[in-house]
Short mmCIF file of C-alpha atoms in Angstrom, two decimals:
data_model
loop_
_atom_site.label_atom_id
_atom_site.label_comp_id
_atom_site.label_asym_id
_atom_site.label_seq_id
_atom_site.Cartn_x
_atom_site.Cartn_y
_atom_site.Cartn_z
CA UNK A 4 185.87 -130.79 59.91
CA UNK A 5 184.12 -133.13 57.50
CA UNK A 6 180.58 -132.93 56.45
CA UNK A 7 179.98 -136.32 57.91
CA UNK A 8 181.86 -135.57 61.07
CA UNK A 9 179.66 -132.19 61.34
CA UNK A 10 176.49 -134.23 60.19
CA UNK A 11 176.85 -136.17 63.42
CA UNK A 12 177.72 -133.69 65.78
CA UNK A 13 174.58 -132.08 64.61
CA UNK A 14 172.55 -134.84 65.75
CA UNK A 15 174.26 -135.59 68.77
CA UNK A 16 174.37 -131.94 70.04
CA UNK A 17 170.21 -132.18 69.25
CA UNK A 18 169.81 -135.61 71.05
CA UNK A 19 171.57 -133.83 74.06
CA UNK A 20 169.83 -131.05 74.23
CA UNK A 21 166.27 -132.67 74.00
CA UNK A 22 167.69 -135.27 76.48
CA UNK A 23 168.28 -132.24 79.14
CA UNK A 24 164.83 -130.53 78.42
CA UNK A 25 162.81 -133.29 78.76
CA UNK A 26 162.24 -133.48 82.57
CA UNK A 27 162.11 -129.61 82.95
CA UNK A 28 159.71 -128.92 79.88
CA UNK A 29 157.55 -132.33 80.78
CA UNK A 30 157.26 -131.28 84.54
CA UNK A 31 156.21 -127.98 83.19
CA UNK A 32 153.51 -129.72 81.03
CA UNK A 33 152.23 -131.60 84.00
CA UNK A 34 152.05 -128.44 85.87
CA UNK A 35 149.33 -126.92 83.25
CA UNK A 36 147.61 -130.66 82.89
CA UNK A 37 147.08 -130.42 86.77
CA UNK A 38 146.85 -127.14 88.65
CA UNK A 39 143.73 -126.17 90.76
CA UNK A 40 144.13 -122.23 90.30
CA UNK A 41 143.19 -120.44 87.31
CA UNK A 42 144.87 -117.01 86.48
CA UNK A 43 143.06 -113.57 86.21
CA UNK A 44 143.86 -113.75 82.13
CA UNK A 45 142.21 -117.26 82.31
CA UNK A 46 139.49 -116.48 84.47
CA UNK A 47 138.80 -113.60 82.20
CA UNK A 48 138.48 -115.69 79.15
CA UNK A 49 136.38 -118.12 80.77
CA UNK A 50 133.87 -115.20 81.62
CA UNK A 51 134.14 -114.20 77.78
CA UNK A 52 133.13 -117.80 76.15
CA UNK A 53 130.78 -118.19 79.07
CA UNK A 54 132.41 -121.56 80.56
CA UNK A 55 132.78 -122.89 84.04
CA UNK A 56 136.30 -123.85 84.72
CA UNK A 57 135.33 -126.03 87.48
CA UNK A 58 133.20 -128.02 85.84
CA UNK A 59 134.54 -131.36 84.04
CA UNK A 60 133.21 -133.25 81.02
CA UNK A 61 132.40 -136.76 80.27
CA UNK A 62 134.59 -138.14 77.03
CA UNK A 63 131.06 -137.84 74.86
CA UNK A 64 130.76 -133.75 75.89
CA UNK A 65 134.64 -133.41 75.30
CA UNK A 66 134.61 -134.59 71.79
CA UNK A 67 131.42 -132.32 71.21
CA UNK A 68 133.67 -129.41 72.34
CA UNK A 69 136.38 -130.27 70.56
CA UNK A 70 134.49 -130.79 67.22
CA UNK A 71 132.40 -127.49 67.96
CA UNK A 72 135.37 -125.43 67.99
CA UNK A 73 136.89 -126.81 65.26
CA UNK A 74 133.82 -126.41 63.03
CA UNK A 75 133.55 -123.09 64.14
CA UNK A 76 137.47 -122.54 63.61
CA UNK A 77 136.77 -123.97 60.02
CA UNK A 78 133.82 -121.94 59.13
CA UNK A 79 135.64 -118.47 60.40
CA UNK A 80 138.68 -119.26 58.43
CA UNK A 81 137.05 -120.26 55.41
CA UNK A 82 135.21 -116.85 55.52
CA UNK A 83 137.90 -114.83 56.32
CA UNK A 84 139.58 -116.00 53.12
CA UNK A 85 136.70 -115.89 50.70
CA UNK A 86 136.22 -112.24 51.93
CA UNK A 87 140.08 -111.28 51.93
CA UNK A 88 139.98 -108.59 49.54
CA UNK A 89 137.34 -106.52 51.43
CA UNK A 90 139.47 -106.52 54.14
CA UNK A 91 142.45 -104.45 55.37
CA UNK A 92 146.27 -105.54 54.87
CA UNK A 93 144.85 -107.75 52.40
CA UNK A 94 148.01 -106.47 50.26
CA UNK A 95 145.76 -106.12 46.97
CA UNK A 96 145.12 -109.86 46.72
CA UNK A 97 141.78 -111.34 45.65
CA UNK A 98 139.59 -113.57 47.54
CA UNK A 99 140.63 -117.25 47.68
CA UNK A 100 138.90 -119.47 45.62
CA UNK A 101 136.40 -121.75 47.20
CA UNK A 102 138.16 -125.04 46.87
CA UNK A 103 141.70 -123.63 47.60
CA UNK A 104 139.89 -121.83 50.70
CA UNK A 105 137.99 -125.24 51.73
CA UNK A 106 141.41 -127.27 51.79
CA UNK A 107 143.38 -124.54 53.58
CA UNK A 108 140.74 -123.90 56.36
CA UNK A 109 140.59 -127.54 56.95
CA UNK A 110 144.64 -127.68 56.62
CA UNK A 111 145.01 -125.45 59.39
CA UNK A 112 142.07 -126.08 61.42
CA UNK A 113 143.69 -129.95 61.51
CA UNK A 114 146.90 -129.04 62.29
CA UNK A 115 148.44 -129.98 59.06
CA UNK A 116 149.24 -127.05 57.40
CA UNK A 117 149.35 -128.04 53.80
CA UNK A 118 149.91 -125.46 51.40
CA UNK A 119 148.43 -125.59 48.02
CA UNK A 120 149.30 -122.23 47.44
CA UNK A 121 152.27 -119.56 47.87
CA UNK A 122 151.44 -117.97 50.68
CA UNK A 123 153.13 -114.69 50.17
CA UNK A 124 151.05 -114.02 46.88
CA UNK A 125 148.01 -115.43 48.08
CA UNK A 126 147.34 -114.63 51.63
CA UNK A 127 147.36 -111.04 53.04
CA UNK A 128 148.62 -110.14 56.31
CA UNK A 129 145.50 -110.14 58.07
CA UNK A 130 144.56 -113.39 56.84
CA UNK A 131 148.09 -114.64 57.59
CA UNK A 132 148.02 -113.29 61.15
CA UNK A 133 144.62 -113.65 62.42
CA UNK A 134 143.62 -116.57 60.21
CA UNK A 135 146.55 -118.94 59.67
CA UNK A 136 148.89 -117.89 62.61
CA UNK A 137 146.06 -118.30 64.90
CA UNK A 138 145.34 -121.69 64.35
CA UNK A 139 148.71 -122.55 64.39
CA UNK A 140 148.15 -121.81 68.00
CA UNK A 141 144.81 -123.72 68.81
CA UNK A 142 145.06 -126.54 66.60
CA UNK A 143 148.21 -127.61 68.28
CA UNK A 144 146.60 -127.07 71.56
CA UNK A 145 143.42 -129.54 70.59
CA UNK A 146 146.03 -132.20 70.16
CA UNK A 147 147.97 -131.61 73.40
CA UNK A 148 144.42 -131.22 75.37
CA UNK A 149 143.18 -134.38 73.85
CA UNK A 150 146.61 -136.32 74.87
CA UNK A 151 146.04 -135.03 78.25
CA UNK A 152 142.45 -136.30 78.42
CA UNK A 153 143.59 -139.68 77.46
CA UNK A 154 146.07 -139.72 80.14
CA UNK A 155 143.40 -138.98 82.48
CA UNK A 156 141.64 -141.89 81.66
CA UNK A 157 144.50 -144.09 82.62
CA UNK A 158 145.15 -142.16 85.54
CA UNK A 159 141.60 -141.76 86.83
CA UNK A 160 139.31 -144.72 88.36
CA UNK A 161 135.74 -145.04 88.49
CA UNK A 162 135.09 -141.55 86.94
CA UNK A 163 133.17 -140.06 84.35
CA UNK A 164 135.41 -137.14 83.64
CA UNK A 165 138.10 -136.34 81.46
CA UNK A 166 138.72 -132.49 82.32
CA UNK A 167 137.28 -129.67 80.65
CA UNK A 168 138.28 -128.97 76.98
CA UNK A 169 138.10 -125.42 77.36
CA UNK A 170 139.98 -124.86 80.36
CA UNK A 171 142.77 -127.32 78.93
CA UNK A 172 142.52 -125.38 75.28
CA UNK A 173 142.93 -121.97 76.93
CA UNK A 174 145.98 -122.99 79.61
CA UNK A 175 147.81 -124.84 76.71
CA UNK A 176 147.80 -121.82 74.72
CA UNK A 177 148.49 -119.26 77.41
CA UNK A 178 151.18 -121.08 79.42
CA UNK A 179 152.83 -123.19 76.80
CA UNK A 180 152.54 -122.14 73.32
CA UNK A 181 152.54 -118.52 73.53
CA UNK A 182 155.50 -117.83 75.88
CA UNK A 183 157.65 -120.20 74.16
CA UNK A 184 156.73 -118.74 70.94
CA UNK A 185 157.06 -115.08 71.86
CA UNK A 186 160.71 -116.19 73.14
CA UNK A 187 161.53 -117.95 70.05
CA UNK A 188 160.33 -114.85 67.85
CA UNK A 189 162.72 -113.10 69.82
CA UNK A 190 165.59 -115.09 69.05
CA UNK A 191 164.87 -115.58 65.33
CA UNK A 192 164.38 -111.79 65.08
CA UNK A 193 168.00 -111.27 66.45
CA UNK A 194 169.00 -113.95 63.75
CA UNK A 195 167.35 -111.81 60.84
CA UNK A 196 163.95 -113.22 60.50
CA UNK A 197 161.89 -110.35 59.11
CA UNK A 198 159.27 -109.01 61.39
CA UNK A 199 157.28 -106.40 59.90
CA UNK A 200 154.53 -105.15 57.42
CA UNK A 201 156.87 -104.30 54.78
CA UNK A 202 156.29 -105.37 51.10
CA UNK A 203 158.61 -104.94 48.04
CA UNK A 204 160.85 -107.15 45.57
CA UNK A 205 159.69 -110.67 44.54
CA UNK A 206 161.42 -113.47 44.94
CA UNK A 207 161.30 -116.82 43.13
CA UNK A 208 161.41 -119.34 45.99
CA UNK A 209 161.34 -123.35 46.21
CA UNK A 210 158.38 -125.05 47.79
CA UNK A 211 154.69 -124.46 48.26
CA UNK A 212 154.14 -122.07 45.72
CA UNK A 213 155.99 -119.38 43.28
CA UNK A 214 156.30 -116.06 44.34
CA UNK A 215 157.46 -114.60 47.47
CA UNK A 216 156.89 -110.60 48.93
CA UNK A 217 159.30 -109.50 51.47
CA UNK A 218 158.55 -108.55 54.73
CA UNK A 219 155.31 -109.76 56.78
CA UNK A 220 155.02 -111.27 60.33
CA UNK A 221 157.70 -113.90 59.43
CA UNK A 222 159.62 -114.86 62.95
CA UNK A 223 156.50 -115.04 64.83
CA UNK A 224 154.81 -117.58 62.50
CA UNK A 225 157.77 -119.58 62.07
CA UNK A 226 158.36 -120.37 65.76
CA UNK A 227 154.60 -121.01 66.46
CA UNK A 228 154.92 -123.43 62.96
CA UNK A 229 157.67 -125.52 64.38
CA UNK A 230 156.44 -125.23 68.56
CA UNK A 231 153.21 -126.42 67.13
CA UNK A 232 154.60 -128.73 64.65
CA UNK A 233 153.10 -127.13 61.98
CA UNK A 234 153.92 -127.12 58.30
CA UNK A 235 153.51 -124.12 55.91
CA UNK A 236 155.37 -120.78 56.30
CA UNK A 237 155.41 -117.29 55.36
CA UNK A 238 157.60 -117.56 52.21
CA UNK A 239 157.02 -120.35 49.73
CA UNK A 240 160.65 -121.99 50.22
CA UNK A 241 159.64 -122.07 53.36
CA UNK A 242 162.63 -123.14 55.98
CA UNK A 243 164.96 -123.15 53.16
CA UNK A 244 164.55 -119.20 52.68
CA UNK A 245 167.17 -116.89 54.38
CA UNK A 246 164.05 -115.02 55.92
CA UNK A 247 162.85 -118.09 57.72
CA UNK A 248 166.10 -119.99 58.62
CA UNK A 249 168.91 -117.47 58.39
CA UNK A 250 171.89 -119.93 59.38
CA UNK A 251 172.99 -123.36 60.20
CA UNK A 252 172.20 -122.57 64.39
CA UNK A 253 168.78 -121.69 62.97
CA UNK A 254 168.40 -124.79 61.40
CA UNK A 255 169.46 -126.66 64.61
CA UNK A 256 167.15 -124.43 66.69
CA UNK A 257 164.22 -125.07 64.33
CA UNK A 258 164.56 -128.89 64.65
CA UNK A 259 164.95 -128.81 68.45
CA UNK A 260 161.70 -126.89 68.73
CA UNK A 261 159.84 -129.36 66.57
CA UNK A 262 160.57 -132.11 68.85
CA UNK A 263 160.45 -130.21 72.16
CA UNK A 264 156.86 -130.61 73.24
CA UNK A 265 156.18 -134.24 71.61
CA UNK A 266 159.59 -135.68 73.13
CA UNK A 267 158.42 -133.92 76.32
CA UNK A 268 154.86 -135.17 76.65
CA UNK A 269 155.89 -138.67 77.78
CA UNK A 270 157.20 -137.07 80.98
CA UNK A 271 153.90 -135.17 81.94
CA UNK A 272 152.25 -138.45 81.01
CA UNK A 273 154.57 -140.59 83.31
CA UNK A 274 154.05 -138.00 86.13
CA UNK A 275 150.04 -137.93 85.75
CA UNK A 276 149.89 -141.83 86.09
CA UNK A 277 152.36 -141.97 89.02
CA UNK A 278 154.96 -143.47 87.29
CA UNK A 279 157.94 -141.87 85.73
CA UNK A 280 159.19 -145.37 84.44
CA UNK A 281 156.16 -145.02 82.21
CA UNK A 282 157.13 -142.10 80.84
CA UNK A 283 160.91 -143.26 80.17
CA UNK A 284 159.44 -146.95 78.20
CA UNK A 285 157.22 -144.40 75.60
CA UNK A 286 160.08 -142.03 75.18
CA UNK A 287 162.43 -144.82 74.51
CA UNK A 288 160.15 -146.62 72.21
CA UNK A 289 159.66 -143.04 70.39
CA UNK A 290 163.60 -142.61 70.48
CA UNK A 291 164.36 -145.69 68.98
CA UNK A 292 161.98 -145.33 66.15
CA UNK A 293 163.34 -141.70 65.62
CA UNK A 294 167.06 -142.22 65.67
CA UNK A 295 166.54 -145.05 63.04
CA UNK A 296 164.66 -142.75 60.71
CA UNK A 297 167.12 -140.10 61.20
CA UNK A 298 170.33 -142.54 60.45
CA UNK A 299 168.67 -144.22 57.75
CA UNK A 300 167.91 -140.59 56.18
CA UNK A 301 171.30 -139.69 56.31
CA UNK A 302 172.61 -142.48 54.77
CA UNK A 303 170.29 -142.59 52.04
CA UNK A 304 170.97 -138.86 51.25
CA UNK A 305 174.59 -139.04 52.35
CA UNK A 306 175.41 -141.99 50.20
CA UNK A 307 173.01 -141.36 47.07
CA UNK A 308 172.90 -143.10 44.28
CA UNK A 309 173.72 -142.79 40.54
CA UNK A 310 176.88 -141.07 39.01
CA UNK A 311 176.23 -137.25 40.13
CA UNK A 312 175.20 -138.07 43.53
CA UNK A 313 178.84 -140.26 44.19
CA UNK A 314 180.65 -137.71 42.84
CA UNK A 315 179.22 -135.01 44.52
CA UNK A 316 179.52 -136.79 48.08
CA UNK A 317 175.68 -136.59 48.33
CA UNK A 318 172.44 -136.00 46.80
CA UNK A 319 172.39 -132.15 46.64
CA UNK A 320 169.93 -131.70 44.30
CA UNK A 321 166.88 -129.62 46.07
CA UNK A 322 169.36 -128.82 48.87
CA UNK A 323 169.88 -125.82 50.58
CA UNK A 324 173.73 -124.97 50.15
CA UNK A 325 174.18 -123.43 53.44
CA UNK A 326 173.02 -126.70 55.18
CA UNK A 327 174.40 -129.16 53.24
CA UNK A 328 172.73 -133.00 52.47
CA UNK A 329 173.17 -134.21 56.07
CA UNK A 330 171.48 -131.32 58.04
CA UNK A 331 169.39 -131.27 55.21
CA UNK A 332 168.40 -134.99 55.58
CA UNK A 333 168.14 -134.67 59.52
CA UNK A 334 165.39 -131.74 59.02
CA UNK A 335 163.57 -134.02 56.69
CA UNK A 336 163.46 -136.79 59.02
CA UNK A 337 162.43 -134.63 61.89
CA UNK A 338 159.66 -132.87 60.01
CA UNK A 339 158.22 -136.53 59.25
CA UNK A 340 158.58 -137.87 62.21
CA UNK A 341 156.56 -135.38 63.71
CA UNK A 342 153.27 -133.70 62.00
CA UNK A 343 155.35 -130.61 61.11
CA UNK A 344 155.67 -130.38 57.37
CA UNK A 345 158.03 -127.88 57.39
CA UNK A 346 160.89 -128.30 54.98
CA UNK A 347 164.29 -126.83 54.43
CA UNK A 348 164.86 -129.10 51.01
CA UNK A 349 163.07 -130.52 48.37
CA UNK A 350 161.41 -134.00 49.22
CA UNK A 351 160.39 -134.98 45.43
CA UNK A 352 164.23 -134.29 44.96
CA UNK A 353 165.54 -136.67 47.69
CA UNK A 354 166.99 -140.32 46.44
CA UNK A 355 164.25 -143.30 46.14
CA UNK A 356 164.94 -144.29 49.86
CA UNK A 357 165.17 -141.26 51.26
CA UNK A 358 161.86 -140.32 50.20
CA UNK A 359 160.51 -143.62 51.06
CA UNK A 360 161.82 -143.05 54.55
CA UNK A 361 160.15 -139.75 54.64
CA UNK A 362 156.61 -141.35 53.56
CA UNK A 363 157.53 -144.47 56.24
CA UNK A 364 157.98 -141.98 58.66
CA UNK A 365 154.29 -140.81 58.27
CA UNK A 366 153.18 -144.08 57.95
CA UNK A 367 154.06 -144.93 61.27
CA UNK A 368 151.25 -142.85 62.54
CA UNK A 369 153.09 -139.42 63.35
CA UNK A 370 154.38 -141.33 66.94
CA UNK A 371 157.95 -140.91 66.81
CA UNK A 372 157.62 -138.78 68.56
CA UNK A 373 154.91 -137.47 66.65
CA UNK A 374 152.83 -134.41 66.40
CA UNK A 375 152.44 -132.11 69.89
CA UNK A 376 149.68 -133.94 71.60
CA UNK A 377 149.06 -136.59 68.61
CA UNK A 378 152.21 -138.35 68.83
CA UNK A 379 151.41 -139.21 72.76
CA UNK A 380 148.14 -140.29 72.15
CA UNK A 381 149.20 -142.59 68.98
CA UNK A 382 151.98 -144.32 70.87
CA UNK A 383 149.48 -144.81 73.87
CA UNK A 384 147.00 -146.62 71.80
CA UNK A 385 149.37 -148.64 70.25
CA UNK A 386 150.51 -149.59 73.85
CA UNK A 387 147.31 -150.87 74.33
CA UNK A 388 147.39 -152.97 71.42
CA UNK A 389 150.65 -154.47 72.33
CA UNK A 390 149.60 -155.07 75.50
CA UNK A 391 146.66 -156.61 74.03
CA UNK A 392 149.01 -159.01 71.78
CA UNK A 393 151.14 -160.02 75.12
CA UNK A 394 147.94 -160.82 76.81
CA UNK A 395 146.67 -163.00 73.93
CA UNK A 396 150.14 -164.77 73.96
CA UNK A 397 150.42 -165.95 77.54
CA UNK A 398 146.45 -166.65 77.75
CA UNK A 399 145.75 -163.81 80.39
CA UNK A 400 143.66 -160.96 80.68
CA UNK A 401 145.71 -157.72 79.20
CA UNK A 402 146.43 -154.57 81.68
CA UNK A 403 147.83 -151.80 80.90
CA UNK A 404 148.49 -149.14 84.07
CA UNK A 405 146.12 -150.99 86.13
CA UNK A 406 143.33 -151.00 84.10
CA UNK A 407 142.06 -154.27 81.88
CA UNK A 408 141.73 -154.16 78.13
CA UNK A 409 138.61 -155.48 77.15
CA UNK A 410 136.88 -155.84 73.98
CA UNK A 411 135.32 -152.46 74.67
CA UNK A 412 139.13 -150.91 74.95
CA UNK A 413 140.35 -152.88 71.73
CA UNK A 414 137.73 -152.00 69.53
CA UNK A 415 138.50 -148.20 70.00
CA UNK A 416 142.24 -149.05 69.56
CA UNK A 417 141.36 -150.72 66.54
CA UNK A 418 139.67 -148.13 64.69
CA UNK A 419 142.08 -145.47 65.79
CA UNK A 420 144.69 -147.58 63.65
CA UNK A 421 142.77 -148.59 60.63
CA UNK A 422 141.24 -144.95 59.90
CA UNK A 423 144.53 -143.39 58.71
CA UNK A 424 145.72 -146.49 56.60
CA UNK A 425 142.48 -146.68 54.97
CA UNK A 426 142.25 -142.83 54.13
CA UNK A 427 145.80 -142.61 52.61
CA UNK A 428 145.28 -146.04 50.67
CA UNK A 429 141.58 -145.16 49.24
CA UNK A 430 142.53 -141.59 48.48
CA UNK A 431 145.63 -142.91 46.77
CA UNK A 432 143.85 -145.52 44.86
CA UNK A 433 140.71 -143.25 43.63
CA UNK A 434 143.43 -140.48 42.62
CA UNK A 435 145.11 -143.02 40.59
CA UNK A 436 141.92 -144.27 39.00
CA UNK A 437 140.85 -140.99 38.12
CA UNK A 438 142.24 -139.72 34.67
CA UNK A 439 141.69 -136.12 35.66
CA UNK A 440 144.04 -136.47 38.88
CA UNK A 441 146.45 -138.28 36.86
CA UNK A 442 147.05 -135.27 34.85
CA UNK A 443 148.42 -133.22 37.63
CA UNK A 444 151.39 -135.64 37.93
CA UNK A 445 154.58 -134.15 36.68
CA UNK A 446 156.42 -137.71 36.73
CA UNK A 447 155.74 -141.04 34.97
CA UNK A 448 156.10 -144.26 36.79
CA UNK A 449 157.00 -145.14 39.97
CA UNK A 450 158.04 -141.72 40.98
CA UNK A 451 154.72 -139.99 39.67
CA UNK A 452 152.96 -142.56 42.11
CA UNK A 453 154.94 -142.17 44.86
CA UNK A 454 153.96 -138.13 44.64
CA UNK A 455 150.40 -139.12 44.98
CA UNK A 456 150.85 -141.85 47.76
CA UNK A 457 153.03 -138.90 49.83
CA UNK A 458 150.50 -136.27 48.92
CA UNK A 459 147.59 -138.85 50.81
CA UNK A 460 149.89 -140.04 53.27
CA UNK A 461 150.71 -136.43 54.46
CA UNK A 462 147.44 -135.28 54.51
CA UNK A 463 145.74 -138.22 56.59
CA UNK A 464 148.57 -138.02 58.83
CA UNK A 465 148.27 -134.44 59.38
CA UNK A 466 151.47 -133.73 58.09
CA UNK A 467 151.83 -131.04 55.69
CA UNK A 468 154.77 -131.54 53.57
CA UNK A 469 154.53 -132.94 50.08
CA UNK A 470 157.01 -134.08 47.14
CA UNK A 471 156.01 -131.00 45.40
CA UNK A 472 156.22 -132.52 42.02
CA UNK A 473 152.25 -132.49 41.91
CA UNK A 474 149.99 -130.22 41.02
CA UNK A 475 147.54 -130.09 43.77
CA UNK A 476 146.11 -126.52 43.53
CA UNK A 477 142.92 -128.44 41.57
CA UNK A 478 139.35 -129.07 41.93
CA UNK A 479 140.20 -132.95 43.09
CA UNK A 480 143.22 -132.19 45.29
CA UNK A 481 142.06 -129.74 47.18
CA UNK A 482 138.66 -131.29 47.63
CA UNK A 483 140.33 -134.61 48.20
CA UNK A 484 143.45 -134.31 50.62
CA UNK A 485 140.75 -131.85 52.38
CA UNK A 486 138.37 -134.66 53.46
CA UNK A 487 141.59 -136.78 54.13
CA UNK A 488 142.99 -134.32 56.55
CA UNK A 489 139.45 -133.91 58.07
CA UNK A 490 138.81 -137.46 58.67
CA UNK A 491 142.64 -138.24 59.69
CA UNK A 492 142.29 -136.02 62.23
CA UNK A 493 138.94 -136.13 63.75
CA UNK A 494 137.96 -139.74 63.60
CA UNK A 495 141.05 -140.80 65.58
CA UNK A 496 140.39 -138.14 67.99
CA UNK A 497 136.89 -139.37 68.53
CA UNK A 498 138.18 -143.02 69.22
CA UNK A 499 141.11 -141.73 71.57
CA UNK A 500 138.39 -139.81 73.52
CA UNK A 501 135.85 -142.82 73.68
CA UNK A 502 139.05 -145.15 74.83
CA UNK A 503 139.96 -142.39 77.61
CA UNK A 504 136.36 -142.58 78.91
CA UNK A 505 136.01 -146.08 79.00
CA UNK A 506 139.33 -146.58 80.92
CA UNK A 507 138.43 -144.15 83.42
CA UNK A 508 135.48 -145.66 84.47
CA UNK A 509 137.16 -149.05 85.35
CA UNK A 510 138.14 -149.70 89.24
CA UNK A 511 142.10 -150.25 89.26
CA UNK A 512 143.22 -153.65 89.00
CA UNK A 513 146.09 -154.27 91.06
CA UNK A 514 149.46 -155.56 89.95
CA UNK A 515 150.45 -159.44 90.28
CA UNK A 516 153.15 -161.55 89.78
CA UNK A 517 151.88 -162.50 85.95
CA UNK A 518 151.18 -158.41 85.07
CA UNK A 519 153.08 -157.46 82.03
CA UNK A 520 155.89 -154.82 83.09
CA UNK A 521 155.51 -152.21 80.85
CA UNK A 522 158.11 -150.00 81.85
CA UNK A 523 160.99 -152.56 81.25
CA UNK A 524 163.05 -152.86 78.15
CA UNK A 525 161.19 -156.20 77.04
CA UNK A 526 157.82 -154.00 76.74
CA UNK A 527 159.78 -151.10 74.56
CA UNK A 528 161.31 -153.98 72.18
CA UNK A 529 157.79 -155.45 71.58
CA UNK A 530 156.00 -152.08 71.35
CA UNK A 531 158.41 -150.88 68.68
CA UNK A 532 158.05 -154.39 67.08
CA UNK A 533 154.44 -154.07 67.19
CA UNK A 534 154.59 -150.88 65.35
CA UNK A 535 157.04 -151.61 62.69
CA UNK A 536 154.95 -155.29 61.66
CA UNK A 537 151.77 -153.41 61.54
CA UNK A 538 153.07 -150.34 59.33
CA UNK A 539 154.96 -152.81 57.08
CA UNK A 540 151.85 -155.18 56.96
CA UNK A 541 149.63 -152.15 55.77
CA UNK A 542 151.79 -150.24 53.45
CA UNK A 543 154.37 -152.53 51.97
CA UNK A 544 152.63 -153.20 48.82
CA UNK A 545 152.07 -149.49 48.11
CA UNK A 546 155.74 -148.60 49.29
CA UNK A 547 156.87 -151.32 46.67
CA UNK A 548 154.91 -149.71 43.71
CA UNK A 549 156.62 -146.59 44.52
CA UNK A 550 159.63 -145.34 46.03
CA UNK A 551 160.93 -149.22 46.26
CA UNK A 552 160.20 -150.05 42.63
CA UNK A 553 161.99 -146.82 41.49
CA UNK A 554 164.70 -147.52 43.72
CA UNK A 555 165.35 -151.04 42.34
CA UNK A 556 164.67 -150.11 38.66
#
């Protein structure tokens, strides 16, 4: 079997498996978002944190709860790392420096998991488990909870309430992420991943840092990394390390887990708004964008450019030979289409167009299918903008799911749409204008600019992957990227919850003959078109200075 045939089969089996999981997983998520009973464990947690599980929250209170929880998590994680040398299971590592502790705490609390350090030679077991791994669960749960709140805004009428953040958070962790993580960890341990507290030989690894100490709670951290679409990893080489990704079938399983929850969320959305066809329309738009990206990434990496890639049959530099070019390209597309950031190959070694596609995937706004929760609420915000544009074209007041899209709703949606590009482009401009920041670039010309643009694109979109050909463990980048991650996570969440609150207060608008059918292929095509046009108009000049200039030179 040729490598091309194997790569096509690899992708097709993923598509089939995700299609098969869409309905049962989506229905289960719907059941998690809409139960009336609480388990004994959940009631115990509510008593400990002092929450009334029957009390619901308006959007402003829901947003304050999200921010309060995240601030406490940020402070706790920062202090954890600053005091590491005084804690048990520190492995003798020093306290993490203030700038790096800030960057890392922000990174994991925002579900970015950007790592400007080598995890296995910087963080002890206690910080890895009780600090970073805990945030892998809770930060992912925050995104899912916000998505559920937005969907309730569409589903409810004349209501001030969007649910209870604390109830959503506890249910998502206990009923979704934790069970799947346990099952996945057992499978990965059986495949050869390490799950112990041993330490020993230091191994030179590939990305995110330099040294690795064998042993540690790798399997459990790996599976929640994928389920929560978190980047990073226990080992510096991430998912190219055999202790984190032992075989081809585990590579397939990791991609499946990365995509599982984001792909299934539209099913829960359709169930909650009372129309499964609406869910199919959203997942169809996600699928079109995702499959196009995967195909282009495989084409760019498989064909390659230049004498050596052509002779080798693909761009092999920075690729783990166990997986080959095409499986690595598929992983690279999946990880940048979601808010994962995990890598099994060196993105900085991709062809210029391959690296450009990775950046473009993030510039889409992490919506195809995007992060857990954030992918769905991002796509729904753009659906609101698409309906608004369609209404302007035909001279009608735009409506979506029985809700009128007035100036208040479109302001929230517009602010959401403008926030991340502003963070990415302003951050890149400041870094390029600062002489100290430019010294971190290990390459000149278009590729050097691409490294900086990729870093801020990854941080602003809460992805976590990197070109890695840039030294980011510096005062400037630890601070600047931390700010980008913080603003890129919580400003959009505030706008989403504001939109949800505005929608929930509306009375239902009956469907008429002139109402746009938002479940038909025409709307799916319009939605994809709006996404492509907006992203192209926003980022094309920056891409022209980086990967396009490099590829055409």
